[in-house]
Amino acid sequence: MLADHHVFLISADPRNQQRVMKLAGSLQLALLLALTLRAVSLEIPLEVEQPPTIITHTSGPIIALPFDSSVSIRCEARGNPPPQYRWTKDEEEFIPPYIMTNKTTHTSGTFLLPNKHLLQFQGKYRCYASNKMGTAITEEIELRVPSIPKFPKEEIDPLVVNEGDPIILRCNPPEGVAPRQLYWMSIDLQHIEQDQRVSMDIEGNLYFSNALQSDSRQDYCCFAAFSKIRTIVQKTAMTVTVKSCKSQKLLSVVNAVEAPPVRKPGLLLPSGVQSEKVLLKGEELKLECIPEGFPTPTVHWMKMGQRLPSRRKLKNFGKLLTISDVEESDEGKYMCKVSNTAGEAVHYFDVIVEEPPKWLTEPPQSHLSVIGLDVHIKCSVSGKPQPDITWRRNGEIFQDAPGSNRQVLDDTLVLHNARPEDSAVYQCEASNTHGRVLANVNIMIMNMAPLILTRDYHEYAVILGRDIILNCNVFGSPGPAVTWAKEDTEETIKGERFIYLQNGSLQITSAEKGDGGNYECVAVNTEGKAAVTAVLDVKDPTKIVHPPQDAQIISGTTAQLMCQAEYDKSLRSTFEVVWRKDQEEIPLSFEENLSYFVDDGMLQIMNVNLSDEGMYTCIARTNLDEDNATAQLTVLDVPDAPMHLKISDVKSPRNISLSWVPGSDHNSSVAEFVVEYEESQWEPGRWKELQKVPGNLATAELALHGHLNYQFRVYAVNAVGPGPPSEPTERHKTPPAAPERNPENIKIQGHLPHQMDISWEPLLPVEHNGPGLEYKVSYRKLGVEDPWKDHLVKRHSFVVKNTSTFVPYEIKIRSRNSHGWGPEPKVVTGYSGEDVPTAAPQDVAVELINATVLRVSWTPVPPVTVRGHLGGYNVQWLRKRSLLNPNKILDDRQSLSFPGKRNHAIVPGLAPYSEYRLTVSVFNKKGNGPYSDAVTFTTSEGVPEQVHILTASSAQKDSILLVWGPPLEAHGILTGYLLQYQRINETTLEVVDSQEMNITGADTTQWRLQGLEEGSLYRFHLSACTQAGCGPPLTQESSTITAAHLSLTPAVASVQSIPALLNISSYVSDTFAKISWTARDEQQDSELYVAYMNNRDGNWRVSEAVNTSQSFHIIDGLKPGAVYTVRLMAKKLLDNASIFEDIIYTRVEAVEGQHSDFSTRGWFIGTMCAVALLTLVVLMACFLKRNKGGKYAGTPPHQQQEMFSMEKVKEKEDLHPDVESQEKNDDTFCEYSDSDEKPLKGSSLCSLNGNGDTVSRDSLVSYADGGGEFDEDGSFIGEYSVGEPSRLGTVTA
């Protein structure tokens, strides 16, 4: 591989570094490193002699502006020996007038040109940096010194044209510093209006396609603006006179005007029929066509043979076609066509796109080579026209010479059998008519033993988990092979965390404690060997363990911000904790600041005020690392009392306006103002709230009651709380008046069938408006024109007796006092007392929708038999027996209430393959009517539940034994099982092969699957089947074994031991749940895992192993009012092979203080006393039995733990009562409740107690109206609940 004509290059890519390391010991090795636009550099240390490398230089052209004080032209290079500089100007030697010196070498290639007489320095410069190893040069740097732009002084003859003829006004603007902007204006600086007839080309000339008399004026001025030098110049004003086209024959006729003659179009710009346009790739193409003629011609553009590109734009009223960022594909022939009613004219443009020289990939790279190899320097460039390549050595042009080892082959320079004297800087310069590119290529031909530039026994310290680089900067030719070894081992260091860098250094990523110690770097090549030792110490990181927390502090209190950190003890001398407030360090010395105090990592801010608010940052740092944490401190206070209260705008004694001036809100916006009043008649000295006003207002319109003596005050409320009240106003007395309103919340109830009870909310004392308040109660039957019956009462209730059952009445109540009647009252309608319905629904019929849902219909009862407000219909059904076990009589009673008038309902939640009995009754507030005739029906078979358990064991080379338990609920007669199995690619986890088979026989519980691939992963899906179909599958994975593994394994593997649990149930509170079970004797010491997931976030949490003998597990830290999925698993793996799974619902937290007056009632106190006495008696009995060796004396430890946990559960339940039960009211329908401890889904048959699932009334009602959905097994989609008959609540309207 390493022939004489090969040169090896080292890339900066770390992936190539290891390959290079393996070849570093070779006799032939060269290094090639990046050559950039700014700096061309071989990575050779300056300790080694080397030719110059240009590291930075000024890129041309340089535009010298008039206001620049001087012009700097830079050229800086590195090399050994330090390079000397010389300059050429226009290819002749040039001595700069003022050279800037370098601080380190006292030499520099940079020089300054003063602004004065700068024009004499205009030209093209080149820098030469030389030492004894060679010469590097820069590209030519052009300096341009533009003159001040100005129009020449000239006299311009007036331009006289006939009306309709074209006009061209030449601008000929001066050159200047770009950008240049051209425009035409009048002497008074009014823009010359341009349109399709009048327009300006890109050179500034103004064209008139046809002249009008209105174009005559004496002040056409062309302006040129140069923004970069802040200069605007003006051309001498031009005069245009347009002669009228009036007919000579009609001069005597007043106002006789002849229009300009129609003239065929022509082109004012460009001239001729065809022109050529050459531009560079990436520039903007601009093609102009400005027509002349009358009427004004229109311009159309096209590209011959192709469509115009999407990047084209039409400007200057369609006369200018532009294409941005031109490409080679934009070359071709373009045509513009101008036309009017007299004809047309065309012009063709040949567009040619060329390109300056550029590197095809990258500039040629510098080389370091051993003696005797061939060195190739390739100068690959592109351009249009094709660039010419010029080769230089140390800045001097050379060509092939007879007898020389240098040979130029097209774009490649070859140095045959390179010798040390061939070391030099070679330049490749490519140029064409549009520009040039130049690259310096440093060629070094040498053999040198390894030179390690890093100090021996250098000590390094790194923080645990951070990266560290152990330096071993090596140079040599051929390139040395670098290896690292730890002193306690002789082996070369390897591993993913250890990276060999190109310069020989070793990078250790994610440092570990075991990485500490001495490391030896060894560099070897054919010329010799060198070694150094590095010492590494791994430190513990600095970490803030107790960061400060955001805080809101009330003004005047003490704020405390905690910040405690851990750090490496060896860095104790450099460790410190610094506090900053709003990025500025806080002085913590007692002499400098009395407000701040630090004690054991806690910053205390004494007597907090508003100036202490801000962002506080704690920084714990050592000399190696630091950690920081930030907290926001907000200082709050209640608002000040409003001031200057004033009663104004008294529209009447009882309608006034109150205004005030708000006080300071103390950093918390005022949310509202509260106006309070105190009156001296009913409750003197007691202030009451009158009105609330938004915080952005400072006035309140107050409506007052009569016959009261008021005074007012106001206080403000913000997020901190209410502020102090203002000073009260003077007294304001209101005169007496008639009541302003009548009683509200009139309730008409019938507690007895022949009685009507009327009650209402009385007026407040301050609403009396005067003395002698009483109420007039008026009533009569609805729809009968009987006179009103009136009664005057002082209380707020009235009873009408001897009414008919459920008869509608009209009622109105009016207030009055000694000063008059209140307003005319509203009439309300109510009914006399109700009674229970007398009729039962008829024609009850059922229609099975699927195995679990049916539709029941009936004929509604006559309205007259309801004898009250129709509440709805109750559907009751009884599950008599399961057809799988017809001899066992069941008594599973359930019911649902459906409010409103209806004749059908949907009943969900039926058990498949069962016999049912169903009745329907109507209900009102008084209760249920008689039951309808019973309807008996049976449900069809359904799909079974998931198989109880599925295990895969006894794996052989080509077979696996599957063992399962039948489903707990078959929902029909089992016909067999459906087994689907798939071979899985263990790398991609994709399915490779899929097959299925039917296993007949309901009693089959195991199956050995034959013909499997050796050493393959399989996934099994097993479903139980009835005539109705197959149920959901249970999934398990297992692998066949290889022949080698088979010899080490017993012939028959036992089936995995799965805990068999009975009586699985759950108790759910607001923040915790208790899962209980009973384990069989043989499973008492098994282990299981409890997993649970909040269904909102989908994150599973798995407990540690739980012994089955414990018989329960408590899940704590749940969120109130949330839905969770709970699994019991035989292994700590979240898959589908769980023992049991169920969904639980945590309760809502109890409202604090709800029913706070409950315990003040006498009967409650008496009951509590009785319970306390009974509890004392039971405790004494238990104590006696314990002393006699009774039940509690021998309680096993795990049962005692369960009793203790249940006491804790009960305490939590007492602290958080069920809010739902406390919030039930008379408007509730379909009331059900589950028992406190309910079985989990999938529990054994002996644990089922008939409790159903929870139900949502809203979803049932909407489902009954036909809006519901069913899944495949007929179960109702959505939450619903079915309660026991004994727990059914009272139904009210």
Coordinates of N, CA and C in Angstrom, one line a residue, residues 950-1115:
L950 N -51.6 -16.9 31.1 CA -51.0 -17.5 30.0 C -49.5 -17.5 30.3
T951 N -48.9 -18.8 30.3 CA -47.4 -18.9 30.5 C -46.8 -19.7 29.4
A952 N -45.6 -19.4 29.1 CA -44.8 -20.2 28.1 C -43.6 -20.7 28.8
S953 N -43.4 -22.1 28.7 CA -42.3 -22.7 29.4 C -41.9 -23.9 28.7
S954 N -40.9 -24.7 29.3 CA -40.4 -25.9 28.8 C -40.0 -25.7 27.3
A955 N -39.2 -24.7 27.1 CA -38.8 -24.4 25.7 C -37.8 -25.4 25.2
Q956 N -38.0 -25.9 24.0 CA -37.0 -26.8 23.4 C -36.5 -26.1 22.1
K957 N -35.8 -26.9 21.3 CA -35.3 -26.3 20.1 C -36.4 -25.9 19.1
D958 N -37.4 -26.7 19.0 CA -38.5 -26.5 18.1 C -39.8 -26.5 18.7
S959 N -40.0 -26.4 20.0 CA -41.3 -26.4 20.6 C -41.3 -25.6 21.9
I960 N -42.5 -25.2 22.3 CA -42.7 -24.4 23.5 C -44.0 -24.9 24.1
L961 N -44.1 -25.1 25.4 CA -45.3 -25.5 26.1 C -46.1 -24.3 26.6
L962 N -47.3 -24.1 26.2 CA -48.2 -23.0 26.6 C -49.2 -23.6 27.6
V963 N -49.3 -22.9 28.7 CA -50.3 -23.3 29.8 C -51.1 -22.1 30.1
W964 N -52.4 -22.3 30.3 CA -53.3 -21.2 30.5 C -54.4 -21.6 31.4
G965 N -55.1 -20.6 32.0 CA -56.3 -20.8 32.7 C -57.5 -20.3 32.0
P966 N -58.6 -21.0 32.0 CA -59.8 -20.5 31.3 C -60.3 -19.1 31.8
P967 N -61.1 -18.4 31.0 CA -61.6 -17.1 31.4 C -62.5 -17.3 32.6
L968 N -62.5 -16.3 33.5 CA -63.3 -16.3 34.7 C -64.8 -16.2 34.3
E969 N -65.1 -15.5 33.2 CA -66.4 -15.4 32.7 C -66.4 -15.8 31.3
A970 N -67.1 -16.9 31.0 CA -67.2 -17.4 29.6 C -68.2 -16.7 28.8
H971 N -69.3 -16.2 29.4 CA -70.4 -15.6 28.7 C -71.0 -16.5 27.7
G972 N -70.9 -17.8 27.9 CA -71.5 -18.7 26.9 C -70.8 -20.1 27.1
I973 N -71.1 -20.9 26.1 CA -70.4 -22.3 26.2 C -69.1 -22.2 25.4
L974 N -68.0 -22.5 26.1 CA -66.7 -22.4 25.4 C -66.7 -23.5 24.3
T975 N -66.2 -23.1 23.1 CA -66.0 -24.0 22.0 C -64.5 -24.3 21.8
G976 N -63.6 -23.6 22.4 CA -62.2 -23.8 22.2 C -61.4 -22.5 22.4
Y977 N -60.2 -22.5 21.7 CA -59.4 -21.4 21.8 C -58.7 -21.1 20.5
L978 N -58.5 -19.8 20.2 CA -57.8 -19.4 19.0 C -56.4 -18.9 19.4
L979 N -55.4 -19.6 18.9 CA -54.0 -19.3 19.2 C -53.3 -18.7 17.9
Q980 N -52.8 -17.5 18.1 CA -52.0 -16.8 17.0 C -50.6 -16.7 17.6
Y981 N -49.6 -17.0 16.7 CA -48.2 -16.9 17.2 C -47.4 -16.3 16.0
Q982 N -46.4 -15.5 16.4 CA -45.6 -14.8 15.5 C -44.2 -14.9 15.8
R983 N -43.3 -15.1 14.8 CA -41.9 -15.1 15.0 C -41.3 -13.7 14.9
I984 N -40.6 -13.2 15.9 CA -40.1 -11.8 16.0 C -38.6 -11.7 15.7
N985 N -38.3 -10.7 14.9 CA -36.9 -10.4 14.7 C -36.4 -9.6 16.0
E986 N -35.5 -10.2 16.7 CA -35.1 -9.7 18.0 C -34.3 -8.4 17.9
T987 N -33.8 -8.1 16.7 CA -33.1 -6.8 16.5 C -34.0 -5.7 16.2
T988 N -34.9 -5.9 15.2 CA -35.8 -4.8 14.8 C -37.2 -4.9 15.4
L989 N -37.4 -6.1 16.1 CA -38.7 -6.3 16.8 C -39.9 -6.3 15.8
E990 N -39.5 -6.6 14.5 CA -40.6 -6.7 13.5 C -41.1 -8.2 13.4
V991 N -42.3 -8.3 13.0 CA -42.9 -9.7 12.8 C -42.4 -10.3 11.5
V992 N -41.7 -11.5 11.7 CA -41.1 -12.2 10.5 C -42.1 -13.1 9.9
D993 N -42.8 -13.9 10.8 CA -43.8 -14.9 10.3 C -45.0 -14.9 11.3
S994 N -46.2 -15.1 10.8 CA -47.4 -15.1 11.6 C -48.3 -16.3 11.2
Q995 N -48.7 -17.1 12.2 CA -49.6 -18.2 11.9 C -50.7 -18.2 13.0
E996 N -51.8 -19.0 12.8 CA -52.8 -19.1 13.8 C -53.4 -20.5 13.7
M997 N -54.0 -21.0 14.8 CA -54.6 -22.3 14.8 C -55.7 -22.3 15.9
N998 N -56.7 -23.2 15.6 CA -57.8 -23.3 16.5 C -57.6 -24.5 17.4
I999 N -57.8 -24.3 18.7 CA -57.6 -25.4 19.7 C -59.0 -25.8 20.1
T1000 N -59.5 -27.0 19.7 CA -60.8 -27.4 20.1 C -60.8 -28.1 21.4
G1001 N -61.9 -28.0 22.1 CA -62.0 -28.6 23.4 C -62.0 -27.5 24.5
A1002 N -63.1 -27.3 25.1 CA -63.2 -26.3 26.1 C -62.3 -26.6 27.4
D1003 N -62.0 -27.9 27.6 CA -61.3 -28.3 28.8 C -59.8 -28.2 28.6
T1004 N -59.3 -27.9 27.4 CA -57.9 -27.9 27.1 C -57.3 -26.6 27.8
T1005 N -56.2 -26.8 28.6 CA -55.6 -25.7 29.3 C -54.1 -25.7 29.0
Q1006 N -53.6 -26.6 28.1 CA -52.1 -26.5 27.8 C -52.0 -27.1 26.4
W1007 N -50.9 -26.6 25.7 CA -50.6 -27.1 24.4 C -49.2 -26.9 24.1
R1008 N -48.6 -28.0 23.5 CA -47.2 -27.9 23.1 C -47.1 -27.6 21.6
L1009 N -46.6 -26.4 21.3 CA -46.5 -25.9 19.9 C -45.2 -26.4 19.3
Q1010 N -45.4 -27.2 18.2 CA -44.3 -27.9 17.6 C -43.9 -27.1 16.3
G1011 N -42.7 -27.5 15.7 CA -42.3 -27.0 14.4 C -41.8 -25.6 14.5
L1012 N -41.3 -25.1 15.6 CA -40.8 -23.8 15.7 C -39.3 -23.7 15.3
E1013 N -38.9 -22.4 15.0 CA -37.5 -22.2 14.6 C -36.6 -22.3 15.8
E1014 N -35.4 -22.9 15.7 CA -34.5 -23.0 16.8 C -33.9 -21.6 17.1
G1015 N -33.9 -21.3 18.5 CA -33.3 -20.0 19.0 C -34.0 -18.8 18.5
S1016 N -35.3 -18.8 18.4 CA -36.1 -17.7 17.9 C -37.0 -17.2 19.0
L1017 N -37.4 -15.9 18.9 CA -38.3 -15.3 19.8 C -39.7 -15.3 19.2
Y1018 N -40.7 -15.8 20.0 CA -42.1 -15.9 19.5 C -43.0 -15.1 20.4
R1019 N -44.0 -14.6 19.8 CA -45.1 -13.9 20.6 C -46.4 -14.6 20.4
F1020 N -47.1 -15.0 21.5 CA -48.3 -15.8 21.4 C -49.5 -14.9 21.9
H1021 N -50.6 -15.1 21.1 CA -51.8 -14.4 21.5 C -52.9 -15.5 21.6
L1022 N -53.5 -15.6 22.8 CA -54.5 -16.7 23.0 C -55.8 -16.1 23.4
S1023 N -56.9 -16.5 22.7 CA -58.2 -16.0 23.0 C -59.1 -17.2 23.2
A1024 N -60.1 -17.1 24.2 CA -61.1 -18.0 24.4 C -62.3 -17.7 23.5
C1025 N -63.0 -18.8 23.0 CA -64.0 -18.6 22.0 C -65.4 -19.3 22.4
T1026 N -66.5 -18.6 22.0 CA -67.8 -19.2 22.1 C -68.4 -19.1 20.7
Q1027 N -69.7 -19.5 20.6 CA -70.4 -19.4 19.4 C -70.5 -17.9 18.9
A1028 N -70.4 -17.0 19.9 CA -70.5 -15.6 19.6 C -69.2 -15.0 19.1
G1029 N -68.1 -15.7 19.2 CA -66.9 -15.2 18.7 C -65.8 -15.4 19.8
C1030 N -64.6 -14.9 19.5 CA -63.5 -15.0 20.4 C -63.2 -13.7 21.2
G1031 N -62.8 -13.9 22.4 CA -62.6 -12.7 23.3 C -61.3 -12.1 23.1
P1032 N -61.0 -11.1 23.9 CA -59.7 -10.4 23.8 C -58.5 -11.3 24.1
P1033 N -57.4 -11.2 23.3 CA -56.3 -12.1 23.5 C -55.4 -11.7 24.7
L1034 N -54.8 -12.7 25.3 CA -53.7 -12.5 26.3 C -52.4 -12.8 25.6
T1035 N -51.4 -12.0 25.8 CA -50.1 -12.1 25.0 C -49.0 -12.5 25.9
Q1036 N -48.1 -13.3 25.4 CA -46.9 -13.8 26.1 C -45.8 -14.0 25.1
E1037 N -44.6 -13.8 25.5 CA -43.4 -14.0 24.6 C -42.5 -15.0 25.2
S1038 N -41.9 -15.8 24.4 CA -40.9 -16.8 24.8 C -40.0 -17.1 23.6
S1039 N -38.9 -17.8 23.9 CA -37.9 -18.1 22.9 C -37.6 -19.6 22.9
T1040 N -37.4 -20.2 21.7 CA -36.9 -21.5 21.7 C -35.4 -21.5 22.0
I1041 N -34.8 -22.6 22.3 CA -33.4 -22.6 22.7 C -32.6 -23.3 21.6
T1042 N -31.3 -23.0 21.7 CA -30.4 -23.6 20.8 C -29.9 -25.0 21.2
A1043 N -29.3 -25.7 20.3 CA -28.8 -27.0 20.7 C -27.8 -27.0 21.8
A1044 N -26.9 -26.0 21.7 CA -25.9 -25.9 22.8 C -26.5 -25.6 24.1
H1045 N -27.5 -24.8 24.2 CA -28.2 -24.5 25.4 C -29.0 -25.7 25.9
L1046 N -29.5 -26.5 25.0 CA -30.3 -27.6 25.4 C -29.6 -28.6 26.2
S1047 N -28.3 -28.8 25.9 CA -27.5 -29.8 26.6 C -27.2 -29.4 28.1
L1048 N -27.4 -28.1 28.4 CA -27.2 -27.6 29.7 C -28.5 -27.4 30.5
T1049 N -29.6 -27.7 29.9 CA -30.9 -27.5 30.5 C -31.6 -28.8 30.8
P1050 N -32.4 -28.9 31.9 CA -33.2 -30.1 32.1 C -34.1 -30.3 31.0
A1051 N -34.5 -31.6 30.8 CA -35.3 -32.0 29.7 C -36.7 -31.3 29.8
V1052 N -37.2 -31.2 31.0 CA -38.6 -30.6 31.1 C -38.5 -29.5 32.1
A1053 N -38.9 -28.3 31.7 CA -38.9 -27.2 32.6 C -40.3 -27.0 33.2
S1054 N -40.3 -26.7 34.5 CA -41.5 -26.6 35.2 C -42.2 -25.3 34.8
V1055 N -43.5 -25.3 34.8 CA -44.3 -24.1 34.5 C -44.1 -23.0 35.5
Q1056 N -44.0 -21.8 35.0 CA -43.7 -20.7 36.0 C -44.8 -20.6 37.0
S1057 N -44.3 -20.5 38.3 CA -45.3 -20.4 39.4 C -45.9 -19.0 39.4
I1058 N -47.2 -19.0 39.2 CA -48.0 -17.8 39.2 C -48.9 -17.8 40.4
P1059 N -48.9 -16.8 41.2 CA -49.7 -16.7 42.4 C -51.2 -16.9 42.0
A1060 N -51.9 -17.8 42.7 CA -53.3 -17.9 42.5 C -54.0 -17.1 43.6
L1061 N -54.7 -16.0 43.3 CA -55.2 -15.2 44.3 C -56.8 -15.2 44.3
L1062 N -57.4 -15.1 45.5 CA -58.8 -15.1 45.6 C -59.3 -13.9 46.3
N1063 N -60.6 -13.5 46.1 CA -61.2 -12.4 46.8 C -60.4 -11.1 46.7
I1064 N -60.0 -10.8 45.4 CA -59.3 -9.6 45.2 C -60.3 -8.4 45.3
S1065 N -60.0 -7.4 46.1 CA -60.9 -6.3 46.2 C -60.1 -5.0 46.5
S1066 N -60.8 -3.9 46.4 CA -60.1 -2.6 46.5 C -60.9 -1.7 47.4
Y1067 N -60.3 -0.9 48.2 CA -60.9 0.2 49.0 C -60.2 1.5 48.5
V1068 N -61.0 2.5 48.0 CA -60.4 3.7 47.4 C -60.9 4.9 48.1
S1069 N -59.9 5.7 48.6 CA -60.2 7.0 49.2 C -59.8 8.1 48.2
D1070 N -59.6 9.3 48.7 CA -59.3 10.4 47.8 C -57.8 10.4 47.4
T1071 N -56.9 10.0 48.3 CA -55.4 10.1 48.0 C -54.7 8.7 48.1
F1072 N -55.5 7.6 48.4 CA -54.8 6.3 48.5 C -55.8 5.2 48.1
A1073 N -55.3 4.0 47.9 CA -56.2 2.9 47.6 C -55.5 1.7 48.3
K1074 N -56.4 0.8 48.8 CA -55.9 -0.4 49.4 C -56.4 -1.6 48.6
I1075 N -55.4 -2.4 48.1 CA -55.7 -3.6 47.3 C -55.5 -4.8 48.2
S1076 N -56.6 -5.6 48.4 CA -56.6 -6.8 49.3 C -56.8 -8.1 48.4
W1077 N -56.3 -9.2 49.0 CA -56.4 -10.5 48.3 C -56.3 -11.6 49.4
T1078 N -56.6 -12.8 48.9 CA -56.4 -14.0 49.7 C -55.6 -15.0 48.9
A1079 N -54.5 -15.4 49.5 CA -53.6 -16.4 48.7 C -53.8 -17.8 49.3
R1080 N -53.8 -18.8 48.4 CA -53.9 -20.2 48.8 C -52.7 -20.6 49.6
D1081 N -52.9 -21.7 50.4 CA -51.8 -22.1 51.3 C -50.5 -22.3 50.6
E1082 N -50.6 -23.0 49.4 CA -49.3 -23.3 48.7 C -48.7 -22.1 48.0
Q1083 N -49.4 -20.9 48.0 CA -48.8 -19.7 47.4 C -48.5 -18.6 48.5
Q1084 N -48.5 -19.0 49.7 CA -48.3 -18.0 50.8 C -47.0 -17.3 50.7
D1085 N -45.9 -17.8 50.2 CA -44.6 -17.2 50.1 C -44.2 -16.7 48.7
S1086 N -45.2 -16.6 47.8 CA -44.9 -16.1 46.5 C -44.8 -14.6 46.5
E1087 N -44.3 -14.1 45.4 CA -44.1 -12.6 45.3 C -44.9 -12.1 44.1
L1088 N -45.5 -10.9 44.3 CA -46.1 -10.2 43.2 C -45.8 -8.8 43.2
Y1089 N -46.2 -8.1 42.2 CA -45.9 -6.6 42.0 C -47.2 -5.9 41.8
V1090 N -47.3 -4.7 42.3 CA -48.5 -3.9 42.2 C -48.1 -2.7 41.3
A1091 N -48.8 -2.6 40.2 CA -48.5 -1.4 39.3 C -49.8 -0.6 39.1
Y1092 N -49.6 0.7 39.0 CA -50.8 1.6 38.8 C -50.4 2.7 37.9
M1093 N -51.4 3.2 37.2 CA -51.2 4.3 36.2 C -52.3 5.3 36.2
N1094 N -52.0 6.6 36.3 CA -53.0 7.6 36.1 C -53.4 7.7 34.7
N1095 N -54.7 7.4 34.4 CA -55.1 7.3 33.0 C -55.0 8.6 32.3
R1096 N -54.8 9.7 33.0 CA -54.6 11.0 32.3 C -53.2 11.2 31.7
D1097 N -52.1 10.8 32.5 CA -50.8 11.0 32.0 C -50.2 9.7 31.4
G1098 N -50.7 8.5 31.6 CA -50.3 7.3 31.0 C -49.0 6.8 31.5
N1099 N -48.5 7.2 32.7 CA -47.2 6.8 33.3 C -47.4 5.7 34.3
W1100 N -46.8 4.5 34.1 CA -46.9 3.4 35.0 C -45.9 3.5 36.2
R1101 N -46.3 3.1 37.4 CA -45.4 3.1 38.5 C -45.6 1.7 39.1
V1102 N -44.5 1.0 39.4 CA -44.5 -0.4 39.8 C -43.9 -0.5 41.2
S1103 N -44.5 -1.2 42.1 CA -44.0 -1.3 43.5 C -42.9 -2.3 43.6
E1104 N -42.2 -2.3 44.7 CA -41.2 -3.4 45.0 C -42.0 -4.7 45.2
A1105 N -41.3 -5.8 45.3 CA -41.9 -7.1 45.4 C -42.7 -7.2 46.7
V1106 N -43.9 -7.7 46.6 CA -44.8 -7.8 47.8 C -45.1 -9.3 48.0
N1107 N -44.9 -9.8 49.3 CA -45.2 -11.1 49.6 C -46.7 -11.4 49.6
T1108 N -47.1 -12.5 49.0 CA -48.6 -12.7 48.9 C -49.2 -12.9 50.3
S1109 N -48.4 -13.4 51.3 CA -48.9 -13.6 52.6 C -49.3 -12.3 53.3
Q1110 N -48.8 -11.2 52.8 CA -49.2 -9.9 53.4 C -50.7 -9.6 53.2
S1111 N -51.3 -10.1 52.1 CA -52.7 -10.1 51.8 C -53.2 -8.7 51.5
F1112 N -52.4 -7.7 51.4 CA -52.9 -6.3 51.0 C -51.6 -5.5 50.6
H1113 N -51.9 -4.4 49.9 CA -50.9 -3.4 49.6 C -51.6 -2.0 49.4
I1114 N -51.0 -1.0 50.0 CA -51.6 0.3 50.0 C -50.8 1.2 49.0
I1115 N -51.6 1.8 48.0 CA -51.0 2.7 47.0 C -51.3 4.1 47.5

